[in-house]
mmCIF file of C-alpha atoms (C1' of nucleotides) in Angstrom:
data_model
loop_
_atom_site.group_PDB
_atom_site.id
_atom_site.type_symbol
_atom_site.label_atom_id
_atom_site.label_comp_id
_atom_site.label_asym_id
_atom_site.label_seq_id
_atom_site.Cartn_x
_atom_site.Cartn_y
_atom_site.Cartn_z
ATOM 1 C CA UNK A 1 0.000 0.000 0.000
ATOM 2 C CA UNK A 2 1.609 3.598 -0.660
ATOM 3 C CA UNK A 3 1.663 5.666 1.888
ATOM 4 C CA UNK A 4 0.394 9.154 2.233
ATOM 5 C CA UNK A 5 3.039 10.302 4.595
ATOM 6 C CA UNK A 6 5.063 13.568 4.012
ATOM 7 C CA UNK A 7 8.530 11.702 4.032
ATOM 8 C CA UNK A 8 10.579 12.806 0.955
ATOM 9 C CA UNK A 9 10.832 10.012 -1.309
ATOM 10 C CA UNK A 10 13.725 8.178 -0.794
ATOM 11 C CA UNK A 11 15.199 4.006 -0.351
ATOM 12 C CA UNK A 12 13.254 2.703 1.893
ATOM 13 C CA UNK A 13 14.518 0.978 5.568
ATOM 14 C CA UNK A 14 13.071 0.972 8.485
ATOM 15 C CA UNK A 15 9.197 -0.496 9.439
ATOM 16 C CA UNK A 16 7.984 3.216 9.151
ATOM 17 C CA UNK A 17 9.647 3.597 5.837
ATOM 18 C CA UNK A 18 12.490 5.512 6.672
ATOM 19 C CA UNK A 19 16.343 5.692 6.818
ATOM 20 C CA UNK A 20 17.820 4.790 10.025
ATOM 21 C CA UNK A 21 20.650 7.632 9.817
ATOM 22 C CA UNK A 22 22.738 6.928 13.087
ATOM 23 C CA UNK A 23 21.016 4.672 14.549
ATOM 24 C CA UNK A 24 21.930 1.929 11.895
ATOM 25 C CA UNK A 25 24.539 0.501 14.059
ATOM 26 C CA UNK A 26 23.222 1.736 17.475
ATOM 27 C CA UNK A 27 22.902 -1.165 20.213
ATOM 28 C CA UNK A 28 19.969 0.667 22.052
ATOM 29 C CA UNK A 29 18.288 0.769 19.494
ATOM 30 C CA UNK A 30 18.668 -2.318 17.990
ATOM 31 C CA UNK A 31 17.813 -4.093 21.315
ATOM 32 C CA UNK A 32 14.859 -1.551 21.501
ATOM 33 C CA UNK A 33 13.444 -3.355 18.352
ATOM 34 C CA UNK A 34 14.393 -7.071 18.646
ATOM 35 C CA UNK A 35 12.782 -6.653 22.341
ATOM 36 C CA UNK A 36 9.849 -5.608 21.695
ATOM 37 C CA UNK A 37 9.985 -8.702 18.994
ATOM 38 C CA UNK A 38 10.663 -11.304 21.336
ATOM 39 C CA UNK A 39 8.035 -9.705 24.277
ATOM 40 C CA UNK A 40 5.806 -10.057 21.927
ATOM 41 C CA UNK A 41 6.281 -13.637 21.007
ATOM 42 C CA UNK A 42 6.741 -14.415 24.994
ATOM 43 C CA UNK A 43 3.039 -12.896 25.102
ATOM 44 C CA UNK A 44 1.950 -15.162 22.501
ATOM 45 C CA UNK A 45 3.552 -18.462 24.010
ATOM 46 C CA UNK A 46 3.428 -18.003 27.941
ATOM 47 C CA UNK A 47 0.710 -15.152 28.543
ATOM 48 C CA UNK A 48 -1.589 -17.798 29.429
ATOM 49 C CA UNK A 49 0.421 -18.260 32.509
ATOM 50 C CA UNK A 50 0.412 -15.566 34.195
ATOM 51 C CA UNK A 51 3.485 -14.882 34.752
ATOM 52 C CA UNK A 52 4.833 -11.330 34.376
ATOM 53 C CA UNK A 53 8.308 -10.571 32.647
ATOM 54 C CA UNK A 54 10.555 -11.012 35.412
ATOM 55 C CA UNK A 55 8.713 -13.734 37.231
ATOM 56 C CA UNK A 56 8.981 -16.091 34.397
ATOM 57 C CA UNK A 57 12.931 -15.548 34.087
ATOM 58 C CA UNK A 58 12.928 -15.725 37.759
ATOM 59 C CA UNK A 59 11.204 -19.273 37.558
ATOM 60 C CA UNK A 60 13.723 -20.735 35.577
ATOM 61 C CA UNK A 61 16.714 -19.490 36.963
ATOM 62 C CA UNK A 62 15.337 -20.758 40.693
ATOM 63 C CA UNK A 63 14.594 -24.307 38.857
ATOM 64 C CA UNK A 64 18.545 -24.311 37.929
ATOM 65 C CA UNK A 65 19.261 -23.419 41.161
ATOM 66 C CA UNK A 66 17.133 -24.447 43.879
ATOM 67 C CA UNK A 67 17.481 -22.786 47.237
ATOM 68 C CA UNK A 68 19.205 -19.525 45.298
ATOM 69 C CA UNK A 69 18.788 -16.407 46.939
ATOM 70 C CA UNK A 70 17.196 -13.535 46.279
ATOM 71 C CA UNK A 71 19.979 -11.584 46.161
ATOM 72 C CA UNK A 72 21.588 -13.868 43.735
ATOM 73 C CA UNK A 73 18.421 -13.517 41.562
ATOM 74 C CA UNK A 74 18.738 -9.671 41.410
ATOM 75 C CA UNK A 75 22.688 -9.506 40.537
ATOM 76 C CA UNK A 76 21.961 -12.681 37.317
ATOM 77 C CA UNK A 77 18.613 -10.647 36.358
ATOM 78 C CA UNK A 78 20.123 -6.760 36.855
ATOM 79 C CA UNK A 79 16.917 -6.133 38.823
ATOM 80 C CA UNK A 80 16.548 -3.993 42.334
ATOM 81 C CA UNK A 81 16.146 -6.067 45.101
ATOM 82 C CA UNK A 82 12.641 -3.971 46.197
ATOM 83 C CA UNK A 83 11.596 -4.919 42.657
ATOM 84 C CA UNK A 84 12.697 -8.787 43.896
ATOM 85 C CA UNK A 85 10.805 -8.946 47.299
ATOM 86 C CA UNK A 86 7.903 -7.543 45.367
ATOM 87 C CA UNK A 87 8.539 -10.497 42.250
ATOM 88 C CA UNK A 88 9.203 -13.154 44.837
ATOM 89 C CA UNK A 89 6.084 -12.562 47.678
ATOM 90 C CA UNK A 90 3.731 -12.697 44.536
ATOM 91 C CA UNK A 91 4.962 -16.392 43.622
ATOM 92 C CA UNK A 92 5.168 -17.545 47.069
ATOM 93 C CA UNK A 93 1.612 -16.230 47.746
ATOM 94 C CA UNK A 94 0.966 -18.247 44.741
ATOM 95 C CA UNK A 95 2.545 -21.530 46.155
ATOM 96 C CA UNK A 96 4.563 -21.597 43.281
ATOM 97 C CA UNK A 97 7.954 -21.315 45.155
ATOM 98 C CA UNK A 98 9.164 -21.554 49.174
ATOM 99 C CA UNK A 99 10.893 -18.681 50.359
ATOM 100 C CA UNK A 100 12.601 -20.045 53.355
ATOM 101 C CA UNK A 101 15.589 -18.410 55.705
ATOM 102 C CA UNK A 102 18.870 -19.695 55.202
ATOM 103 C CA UNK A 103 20.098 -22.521 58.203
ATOM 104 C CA UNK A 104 23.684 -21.271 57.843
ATOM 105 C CA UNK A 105 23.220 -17.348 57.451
ATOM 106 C CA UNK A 106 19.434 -16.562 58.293
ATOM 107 C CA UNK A 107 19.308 -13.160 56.467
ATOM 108 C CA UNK A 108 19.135 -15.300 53.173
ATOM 109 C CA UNK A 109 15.897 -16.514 51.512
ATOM 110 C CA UNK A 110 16.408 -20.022 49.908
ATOM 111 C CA UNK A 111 14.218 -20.154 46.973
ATOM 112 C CA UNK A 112 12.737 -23.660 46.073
ATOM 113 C CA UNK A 113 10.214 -24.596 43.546
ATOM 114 C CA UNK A 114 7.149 -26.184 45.391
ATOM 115 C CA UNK A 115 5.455 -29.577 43.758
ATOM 116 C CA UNK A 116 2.936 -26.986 42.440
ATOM 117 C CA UNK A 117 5.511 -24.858 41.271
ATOM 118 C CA UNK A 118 7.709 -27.870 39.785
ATOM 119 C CA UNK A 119 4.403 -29.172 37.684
ATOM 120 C CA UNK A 120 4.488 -25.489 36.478
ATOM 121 C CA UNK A 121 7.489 -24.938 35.421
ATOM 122 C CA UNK A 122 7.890 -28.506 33.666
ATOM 123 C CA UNK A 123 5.133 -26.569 31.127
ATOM 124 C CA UNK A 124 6.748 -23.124 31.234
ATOM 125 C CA UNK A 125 9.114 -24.822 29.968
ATOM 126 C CA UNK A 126 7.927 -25.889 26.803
ATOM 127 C CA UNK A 127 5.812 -22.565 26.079
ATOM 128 C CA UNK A 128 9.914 -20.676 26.900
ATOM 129 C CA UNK A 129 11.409 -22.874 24.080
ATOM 130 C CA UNK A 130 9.362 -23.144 21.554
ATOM 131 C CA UNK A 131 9.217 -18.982 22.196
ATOM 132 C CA UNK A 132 12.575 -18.754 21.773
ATOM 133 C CA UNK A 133 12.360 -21.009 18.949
ATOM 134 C CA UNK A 134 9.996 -18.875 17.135
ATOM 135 C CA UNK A 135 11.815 -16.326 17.375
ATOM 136 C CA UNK A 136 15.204 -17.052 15.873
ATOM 137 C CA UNK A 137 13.926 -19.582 13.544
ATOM 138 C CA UNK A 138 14.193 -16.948 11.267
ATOM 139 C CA UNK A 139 18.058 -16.858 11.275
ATOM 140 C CA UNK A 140 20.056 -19.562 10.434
ATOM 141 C CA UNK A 141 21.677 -22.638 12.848
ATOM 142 C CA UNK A 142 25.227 -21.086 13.178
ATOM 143 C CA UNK A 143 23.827 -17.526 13.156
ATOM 144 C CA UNK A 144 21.668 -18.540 15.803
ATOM 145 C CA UNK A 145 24.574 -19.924 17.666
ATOM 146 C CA UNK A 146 26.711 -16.195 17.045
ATOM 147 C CA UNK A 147 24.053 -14.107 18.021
ATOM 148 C CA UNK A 148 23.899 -15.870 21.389
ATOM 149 C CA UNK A 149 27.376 -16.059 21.780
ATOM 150 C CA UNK A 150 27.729 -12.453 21.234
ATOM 151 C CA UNK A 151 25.316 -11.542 23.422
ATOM 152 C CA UNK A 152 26.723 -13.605 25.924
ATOM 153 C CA UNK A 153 29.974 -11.848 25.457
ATOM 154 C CA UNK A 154 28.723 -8.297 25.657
ATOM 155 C CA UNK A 155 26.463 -8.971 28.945
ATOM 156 C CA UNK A 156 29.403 -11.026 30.997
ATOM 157 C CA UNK A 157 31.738 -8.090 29.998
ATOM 158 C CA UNK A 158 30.024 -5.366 31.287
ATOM 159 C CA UNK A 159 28.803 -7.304 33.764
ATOM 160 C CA UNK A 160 32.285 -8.364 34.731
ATOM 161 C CA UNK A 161 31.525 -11.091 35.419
ATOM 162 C CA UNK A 162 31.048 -15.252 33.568
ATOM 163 C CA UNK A 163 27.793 -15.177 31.496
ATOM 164 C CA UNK A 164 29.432 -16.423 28.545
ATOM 165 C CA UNK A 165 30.780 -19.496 29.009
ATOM 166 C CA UNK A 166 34.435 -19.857 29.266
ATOM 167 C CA UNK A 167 34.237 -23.548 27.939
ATOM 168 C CA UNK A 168 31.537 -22.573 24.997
ATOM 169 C CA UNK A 169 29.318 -26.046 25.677
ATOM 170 C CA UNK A 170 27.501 -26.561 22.053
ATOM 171 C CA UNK A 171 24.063 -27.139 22.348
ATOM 172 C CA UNK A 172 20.498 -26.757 19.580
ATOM 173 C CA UNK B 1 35.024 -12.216 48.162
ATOM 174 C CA UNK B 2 33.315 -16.008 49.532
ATOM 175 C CA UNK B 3 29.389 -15.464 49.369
ATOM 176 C CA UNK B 4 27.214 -16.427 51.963
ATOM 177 C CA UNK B 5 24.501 -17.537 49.529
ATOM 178 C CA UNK B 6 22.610 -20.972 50.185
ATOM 179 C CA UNK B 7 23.185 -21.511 46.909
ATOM 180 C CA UNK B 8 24.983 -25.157 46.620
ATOM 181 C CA UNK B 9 28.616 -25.008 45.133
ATOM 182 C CA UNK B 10 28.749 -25.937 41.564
ATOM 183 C CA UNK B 11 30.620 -23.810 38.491
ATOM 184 C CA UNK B 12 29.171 -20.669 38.408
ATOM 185 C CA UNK B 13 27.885 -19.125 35.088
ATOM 186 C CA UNK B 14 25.767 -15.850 35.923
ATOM 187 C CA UNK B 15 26.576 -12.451 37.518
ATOM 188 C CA UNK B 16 25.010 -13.947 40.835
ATOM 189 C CA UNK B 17 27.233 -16.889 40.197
ATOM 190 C CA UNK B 18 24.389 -18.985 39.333
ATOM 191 C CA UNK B 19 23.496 -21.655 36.575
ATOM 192 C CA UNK B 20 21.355 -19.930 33.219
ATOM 193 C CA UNK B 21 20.085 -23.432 32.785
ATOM 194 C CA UNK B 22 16.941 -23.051 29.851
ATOM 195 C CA UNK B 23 18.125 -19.399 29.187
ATOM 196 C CA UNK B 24 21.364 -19.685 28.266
ATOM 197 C CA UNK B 25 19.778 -19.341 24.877
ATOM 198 C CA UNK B 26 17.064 -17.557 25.608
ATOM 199 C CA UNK B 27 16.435 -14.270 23.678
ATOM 200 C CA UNK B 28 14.626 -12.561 26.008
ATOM 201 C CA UNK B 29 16.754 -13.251 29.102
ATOM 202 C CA UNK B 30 19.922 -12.009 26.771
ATOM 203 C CA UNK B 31 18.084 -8.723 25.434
ATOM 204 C CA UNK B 32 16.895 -7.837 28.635
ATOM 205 C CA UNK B 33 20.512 -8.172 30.459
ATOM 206 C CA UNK B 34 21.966 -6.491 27.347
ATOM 207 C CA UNK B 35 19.732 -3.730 27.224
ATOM 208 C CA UNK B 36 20.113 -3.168 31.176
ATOM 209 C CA UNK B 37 23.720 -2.008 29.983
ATOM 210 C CA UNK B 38 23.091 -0.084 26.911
ATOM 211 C CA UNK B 39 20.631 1.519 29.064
ATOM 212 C CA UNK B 40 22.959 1.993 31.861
ATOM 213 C CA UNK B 41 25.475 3.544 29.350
ATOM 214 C CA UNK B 42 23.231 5.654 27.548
ATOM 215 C CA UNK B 43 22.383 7.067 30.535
ATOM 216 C CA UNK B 44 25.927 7.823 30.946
ATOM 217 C CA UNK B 45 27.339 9.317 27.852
ATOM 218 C CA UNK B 46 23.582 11.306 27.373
ATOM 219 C CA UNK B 47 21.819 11.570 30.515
ATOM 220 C CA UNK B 48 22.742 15.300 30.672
ATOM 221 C CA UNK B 49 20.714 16.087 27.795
ATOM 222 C CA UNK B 50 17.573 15.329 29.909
ATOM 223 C CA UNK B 51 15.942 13.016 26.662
ATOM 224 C CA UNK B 52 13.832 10.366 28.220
ATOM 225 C CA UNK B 53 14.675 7.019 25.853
ATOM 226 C CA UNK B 54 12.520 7.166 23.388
ATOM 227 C CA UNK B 55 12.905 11.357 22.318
ATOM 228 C CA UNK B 56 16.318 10.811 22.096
ATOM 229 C CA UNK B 57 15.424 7.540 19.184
ATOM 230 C CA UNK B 58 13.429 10.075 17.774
ATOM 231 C CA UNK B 59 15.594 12.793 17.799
ATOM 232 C CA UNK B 60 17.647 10.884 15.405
ATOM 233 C CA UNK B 61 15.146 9.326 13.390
ATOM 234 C CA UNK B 62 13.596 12.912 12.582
ATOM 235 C CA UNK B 63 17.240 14.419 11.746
ATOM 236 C CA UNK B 64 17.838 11.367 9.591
ATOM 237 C CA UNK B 65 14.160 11.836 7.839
ATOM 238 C CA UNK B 66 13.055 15.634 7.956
ATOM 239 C CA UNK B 67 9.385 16.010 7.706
ATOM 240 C CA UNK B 68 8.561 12.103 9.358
ATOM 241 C CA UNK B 69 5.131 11.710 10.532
ATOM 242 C CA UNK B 70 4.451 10.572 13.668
ATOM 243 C CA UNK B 71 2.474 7.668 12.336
ATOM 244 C CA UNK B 72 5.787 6.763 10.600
ATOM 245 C CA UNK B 73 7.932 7.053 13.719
ATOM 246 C CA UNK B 74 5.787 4.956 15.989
ATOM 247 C CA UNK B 75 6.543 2.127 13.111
ATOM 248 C CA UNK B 76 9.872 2.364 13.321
ATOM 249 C CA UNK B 77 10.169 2.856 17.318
ATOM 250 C CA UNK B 78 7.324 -0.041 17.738
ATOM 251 C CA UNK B 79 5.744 2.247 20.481
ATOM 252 C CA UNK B 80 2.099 3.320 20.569
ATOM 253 C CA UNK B 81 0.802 6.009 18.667
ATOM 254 C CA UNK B 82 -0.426 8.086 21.992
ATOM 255 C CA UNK B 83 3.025 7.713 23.295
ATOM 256 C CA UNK B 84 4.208 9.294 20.061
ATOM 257 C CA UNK B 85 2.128 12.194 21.008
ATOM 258 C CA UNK B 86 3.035 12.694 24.567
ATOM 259 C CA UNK B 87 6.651 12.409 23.596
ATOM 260 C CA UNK B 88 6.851 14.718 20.750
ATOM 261 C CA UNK B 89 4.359 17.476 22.549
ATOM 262 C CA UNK B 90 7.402 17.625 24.831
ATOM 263 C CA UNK B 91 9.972 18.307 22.549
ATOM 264 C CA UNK B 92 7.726 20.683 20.527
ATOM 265 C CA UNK B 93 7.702 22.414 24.157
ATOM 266 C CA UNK B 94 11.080 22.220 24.534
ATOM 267 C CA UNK B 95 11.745 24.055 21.123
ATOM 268 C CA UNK B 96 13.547 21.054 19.715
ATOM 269 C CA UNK B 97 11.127 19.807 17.000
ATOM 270 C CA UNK B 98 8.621 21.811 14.627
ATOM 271 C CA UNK B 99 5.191 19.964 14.466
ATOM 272 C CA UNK B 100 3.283 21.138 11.330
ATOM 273 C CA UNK B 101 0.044 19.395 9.400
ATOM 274 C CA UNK B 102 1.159 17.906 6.090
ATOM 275 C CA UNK B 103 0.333 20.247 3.046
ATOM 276 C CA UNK B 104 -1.066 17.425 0.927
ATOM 277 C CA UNK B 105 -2.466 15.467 3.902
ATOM 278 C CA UNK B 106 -3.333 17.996 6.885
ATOM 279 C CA UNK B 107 -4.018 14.282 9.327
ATOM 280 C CA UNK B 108 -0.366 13.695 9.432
ATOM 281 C CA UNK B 109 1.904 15.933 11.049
ATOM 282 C CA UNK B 110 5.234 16.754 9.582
ATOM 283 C CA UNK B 111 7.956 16.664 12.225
ATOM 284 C CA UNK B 112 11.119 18.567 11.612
ATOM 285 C CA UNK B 113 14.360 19.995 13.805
ATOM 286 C CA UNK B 114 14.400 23.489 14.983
ATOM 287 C CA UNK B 115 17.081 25.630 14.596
ATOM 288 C CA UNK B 116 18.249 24.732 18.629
ATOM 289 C CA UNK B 117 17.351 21.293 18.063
ATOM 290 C CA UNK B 118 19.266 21.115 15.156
ATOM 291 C CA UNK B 119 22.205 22.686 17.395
ATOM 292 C CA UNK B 120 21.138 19.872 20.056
ATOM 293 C CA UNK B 121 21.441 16.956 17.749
ATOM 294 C CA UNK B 122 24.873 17.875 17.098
ATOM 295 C CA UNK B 123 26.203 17.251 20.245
ATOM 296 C CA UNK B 124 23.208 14.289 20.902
ATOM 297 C CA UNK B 125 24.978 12.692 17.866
ATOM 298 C CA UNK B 126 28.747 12.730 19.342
ATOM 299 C CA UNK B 127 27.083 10.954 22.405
ATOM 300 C CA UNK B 128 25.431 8.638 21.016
ATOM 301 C CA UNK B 129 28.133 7.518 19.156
ATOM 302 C CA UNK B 130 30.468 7.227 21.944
ATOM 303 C CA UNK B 131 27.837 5.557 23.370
ATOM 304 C CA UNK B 132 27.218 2.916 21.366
ATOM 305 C CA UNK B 133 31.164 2.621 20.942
ATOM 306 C CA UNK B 134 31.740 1.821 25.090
ATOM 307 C CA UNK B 135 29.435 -0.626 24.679
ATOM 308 C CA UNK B 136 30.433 -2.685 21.389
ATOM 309 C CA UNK B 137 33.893 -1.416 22.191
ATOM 310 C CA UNK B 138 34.789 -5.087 24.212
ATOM 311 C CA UNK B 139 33.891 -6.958 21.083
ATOM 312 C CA UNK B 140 36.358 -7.405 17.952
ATOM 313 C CA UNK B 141 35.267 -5.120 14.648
ATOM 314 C CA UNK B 142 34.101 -7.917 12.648
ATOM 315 C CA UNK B 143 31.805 -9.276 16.032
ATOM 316 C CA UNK B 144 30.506 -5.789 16.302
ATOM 317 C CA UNK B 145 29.413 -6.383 12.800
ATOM 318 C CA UNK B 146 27.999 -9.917 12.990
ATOM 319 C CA UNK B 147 25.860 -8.859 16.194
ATOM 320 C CA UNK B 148 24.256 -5.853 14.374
ATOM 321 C CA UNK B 149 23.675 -7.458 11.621
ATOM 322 C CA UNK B 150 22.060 -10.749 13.207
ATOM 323 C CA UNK B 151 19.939 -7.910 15.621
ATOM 324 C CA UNK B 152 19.002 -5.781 12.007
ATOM 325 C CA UNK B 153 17.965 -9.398 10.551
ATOM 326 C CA UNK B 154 15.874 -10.716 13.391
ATOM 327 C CA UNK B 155 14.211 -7.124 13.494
ATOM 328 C CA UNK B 156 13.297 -6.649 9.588
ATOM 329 C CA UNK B 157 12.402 -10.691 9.775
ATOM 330 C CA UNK B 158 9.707 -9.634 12.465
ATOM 331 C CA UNK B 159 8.594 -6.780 11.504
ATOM 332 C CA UNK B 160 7.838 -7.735 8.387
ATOM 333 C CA UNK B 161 10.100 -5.066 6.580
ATOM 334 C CA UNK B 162 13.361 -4.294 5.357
ATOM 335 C CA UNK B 163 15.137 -3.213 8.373
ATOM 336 C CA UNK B 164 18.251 -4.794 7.494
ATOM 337 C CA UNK B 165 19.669 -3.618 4.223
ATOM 338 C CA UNK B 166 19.386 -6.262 1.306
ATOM 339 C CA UNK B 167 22.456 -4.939 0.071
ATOM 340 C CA UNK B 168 24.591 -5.223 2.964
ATOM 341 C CA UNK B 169 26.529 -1.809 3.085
ATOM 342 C CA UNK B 170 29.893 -1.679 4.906
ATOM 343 C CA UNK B 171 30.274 0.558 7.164
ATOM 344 C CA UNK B 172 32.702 1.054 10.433
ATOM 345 C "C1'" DT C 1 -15.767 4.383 6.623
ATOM 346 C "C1'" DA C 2 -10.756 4.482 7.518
ATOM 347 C "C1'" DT C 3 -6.678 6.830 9.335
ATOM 348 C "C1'" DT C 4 -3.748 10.338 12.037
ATOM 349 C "C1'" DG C 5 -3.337 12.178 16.089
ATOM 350 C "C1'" DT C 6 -5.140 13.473 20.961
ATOM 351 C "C1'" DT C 7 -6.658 12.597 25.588
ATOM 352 C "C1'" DA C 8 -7.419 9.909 29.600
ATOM 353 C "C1'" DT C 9 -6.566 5.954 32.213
ATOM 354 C "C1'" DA C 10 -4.533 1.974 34.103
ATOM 355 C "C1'" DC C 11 -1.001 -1.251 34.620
ATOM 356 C "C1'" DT C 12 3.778 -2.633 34.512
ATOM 357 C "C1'" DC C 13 8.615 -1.599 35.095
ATOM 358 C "C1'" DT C 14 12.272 0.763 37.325
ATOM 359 C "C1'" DA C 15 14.742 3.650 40.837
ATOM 360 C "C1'" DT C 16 15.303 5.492 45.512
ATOM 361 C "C1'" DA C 17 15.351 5.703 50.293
ATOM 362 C "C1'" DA C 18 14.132 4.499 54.918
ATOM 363 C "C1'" DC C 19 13.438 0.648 57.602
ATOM 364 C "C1'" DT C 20 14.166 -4.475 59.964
ATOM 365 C "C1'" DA C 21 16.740 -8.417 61.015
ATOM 366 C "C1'" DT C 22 20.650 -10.779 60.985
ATOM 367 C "C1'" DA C 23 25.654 -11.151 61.012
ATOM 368 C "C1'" DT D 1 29.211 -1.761 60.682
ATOM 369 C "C1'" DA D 2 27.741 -4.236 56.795
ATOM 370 C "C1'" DT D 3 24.439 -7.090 54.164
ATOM 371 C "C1'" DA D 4 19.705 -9.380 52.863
ATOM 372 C "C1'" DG D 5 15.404 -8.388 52.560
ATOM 373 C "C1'" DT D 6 11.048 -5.307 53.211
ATOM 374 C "C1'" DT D 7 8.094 -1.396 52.550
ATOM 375 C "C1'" DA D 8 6.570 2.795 50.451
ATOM 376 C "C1'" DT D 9 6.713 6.018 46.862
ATOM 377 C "C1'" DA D 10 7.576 8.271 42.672
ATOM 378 C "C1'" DG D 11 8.722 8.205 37.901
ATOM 379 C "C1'" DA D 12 9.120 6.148 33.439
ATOM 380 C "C1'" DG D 13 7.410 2.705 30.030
ATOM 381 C "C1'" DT D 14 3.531 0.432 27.891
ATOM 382 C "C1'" DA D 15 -1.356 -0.822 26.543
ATOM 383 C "C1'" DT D 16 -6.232 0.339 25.736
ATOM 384 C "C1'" DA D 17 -10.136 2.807 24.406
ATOM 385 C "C1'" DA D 18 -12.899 6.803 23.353
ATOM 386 C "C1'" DC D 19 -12.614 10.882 20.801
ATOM 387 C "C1'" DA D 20 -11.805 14.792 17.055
ATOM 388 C "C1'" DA D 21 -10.205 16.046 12.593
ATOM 389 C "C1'" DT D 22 -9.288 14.831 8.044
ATOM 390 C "C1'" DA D 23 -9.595 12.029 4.055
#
DNA sequence: TATTGTTATACTCTATAACTATA
DNA sequence: TATAGTTATAGAGTATAACAATA
């Protein structure tokens, strides 16, 4: 469909229909874009859940490492630890996870999965793959496998800190 | 430093020194802990210009593509349209952008740079660059290229446009 | 009728600071 | 005193719907 829009006529880039001057090769930007993608798709595949942005990453990361604590959570998700309490009391009121004091330093929450919570996740699961799946199906095996890696790379660096693994495990 | 954390000893991957588990691949997990530090950088090399996120996108999108319509913007920004208004009605305030009814259509409104925000963008634009440079800057030239042009692909792939450029351009 | 843009509203996300309890 | 977690609050980001103006 032509547009009526008073943009001078001119090649074509961006969804809008125009030229991306600087911001071409910007990372905010970029990341901008390709988030609100993949949101998107993580509505479409795990919105029946109920399970808002941080909770569902939060999930995951406390079924690969039962009895984390919150703390931990907030430093792997760069997420205030206000914003965690807040995250956390709605899942335990849920009986989705255990928030229990620590036996060796009692100012730490352990963070388990309870059987209700375990049941859940086993079909989070599922929905989180095949979300991520959709997503980068569009790009190719080893270009998948890049993008990650870079990603990896830029987070554990300015993170300073090991996202990325040291050991790069291959995996599909 | 030893942590206290109840979390059980085993290699650690993430900032919290935790296993990703399921999102080690996961795009939204990576984009969101990516775009924590682009954020936190932008903030650094452009908070003085008081430009909440998305004006200063816009900023360069309108100097890139005088006369954009707002309709056109919220396309390539993927935000709403009554954002759009909010956040241009600011800088229209501000004296930064000139919002004026299309001549041939008077329902689109033809954004363009005032003289001062023409005089803004300049320095906006040395920012942003050096910006976007401390954050790329820990990855080799050619990954800096793979990663935006894997982010450009997934984008235009999604969005059902040509965000990426067929024809490949190099730039540095 | 369809589309651009505006307004109002609500909900989520994020940031900050003061507070507690444990160490 | 330092750290983990809590509470309260404010600000920014996002989504929705009703509306006016224009086509």
């Amino acid at each position: 469909m032509p547009r009526h829009s008073p943009t001078p006529p001119s090649p074509s880039r961006l969804p809008g229909g125009l030229q991306p001057g600087i911001l071409e090769d910007n990372i905010s930007y970029l990341t901008r874009v390709v988030r609100s993608v993949a949101q998107q798709s993580a509505g479409d595949h795990l919105g029946k859940f109920e399970l808002l942005g941080g909770q569902l990453t939060a999930l995951a990361l406390i079924a690969a490492n039962e009895g984390v604590s919150q703390n931990d959570l907030t430093q792997a998700m760069q997420m205030k630890k206000s914003q965690m309490t807040v995250l956390v009391q709605d899942l335990v009121v849920r009986e989705i996870i255990d928030r229990t004091p620590s036996a060796t330093d009692r100012r730490y929450n352990a963070l388990t999965l309870t059987p209700k919570g375990g049941r859940l996740w086993k079909r989070v699961r599922e929905g989180l793959a095949s979300h991520s799946e959709s997503v980068l199906s569009v790009l190719e095996l080893d270009e998948r496998r890049q993008l990650v890696r870079l990603l990896q790379k830029l987070a554990a660096a300015h993170l300073g800190d090991a996202l990325a693994a040291p050991g790069e495990d291959e995996r599909d």
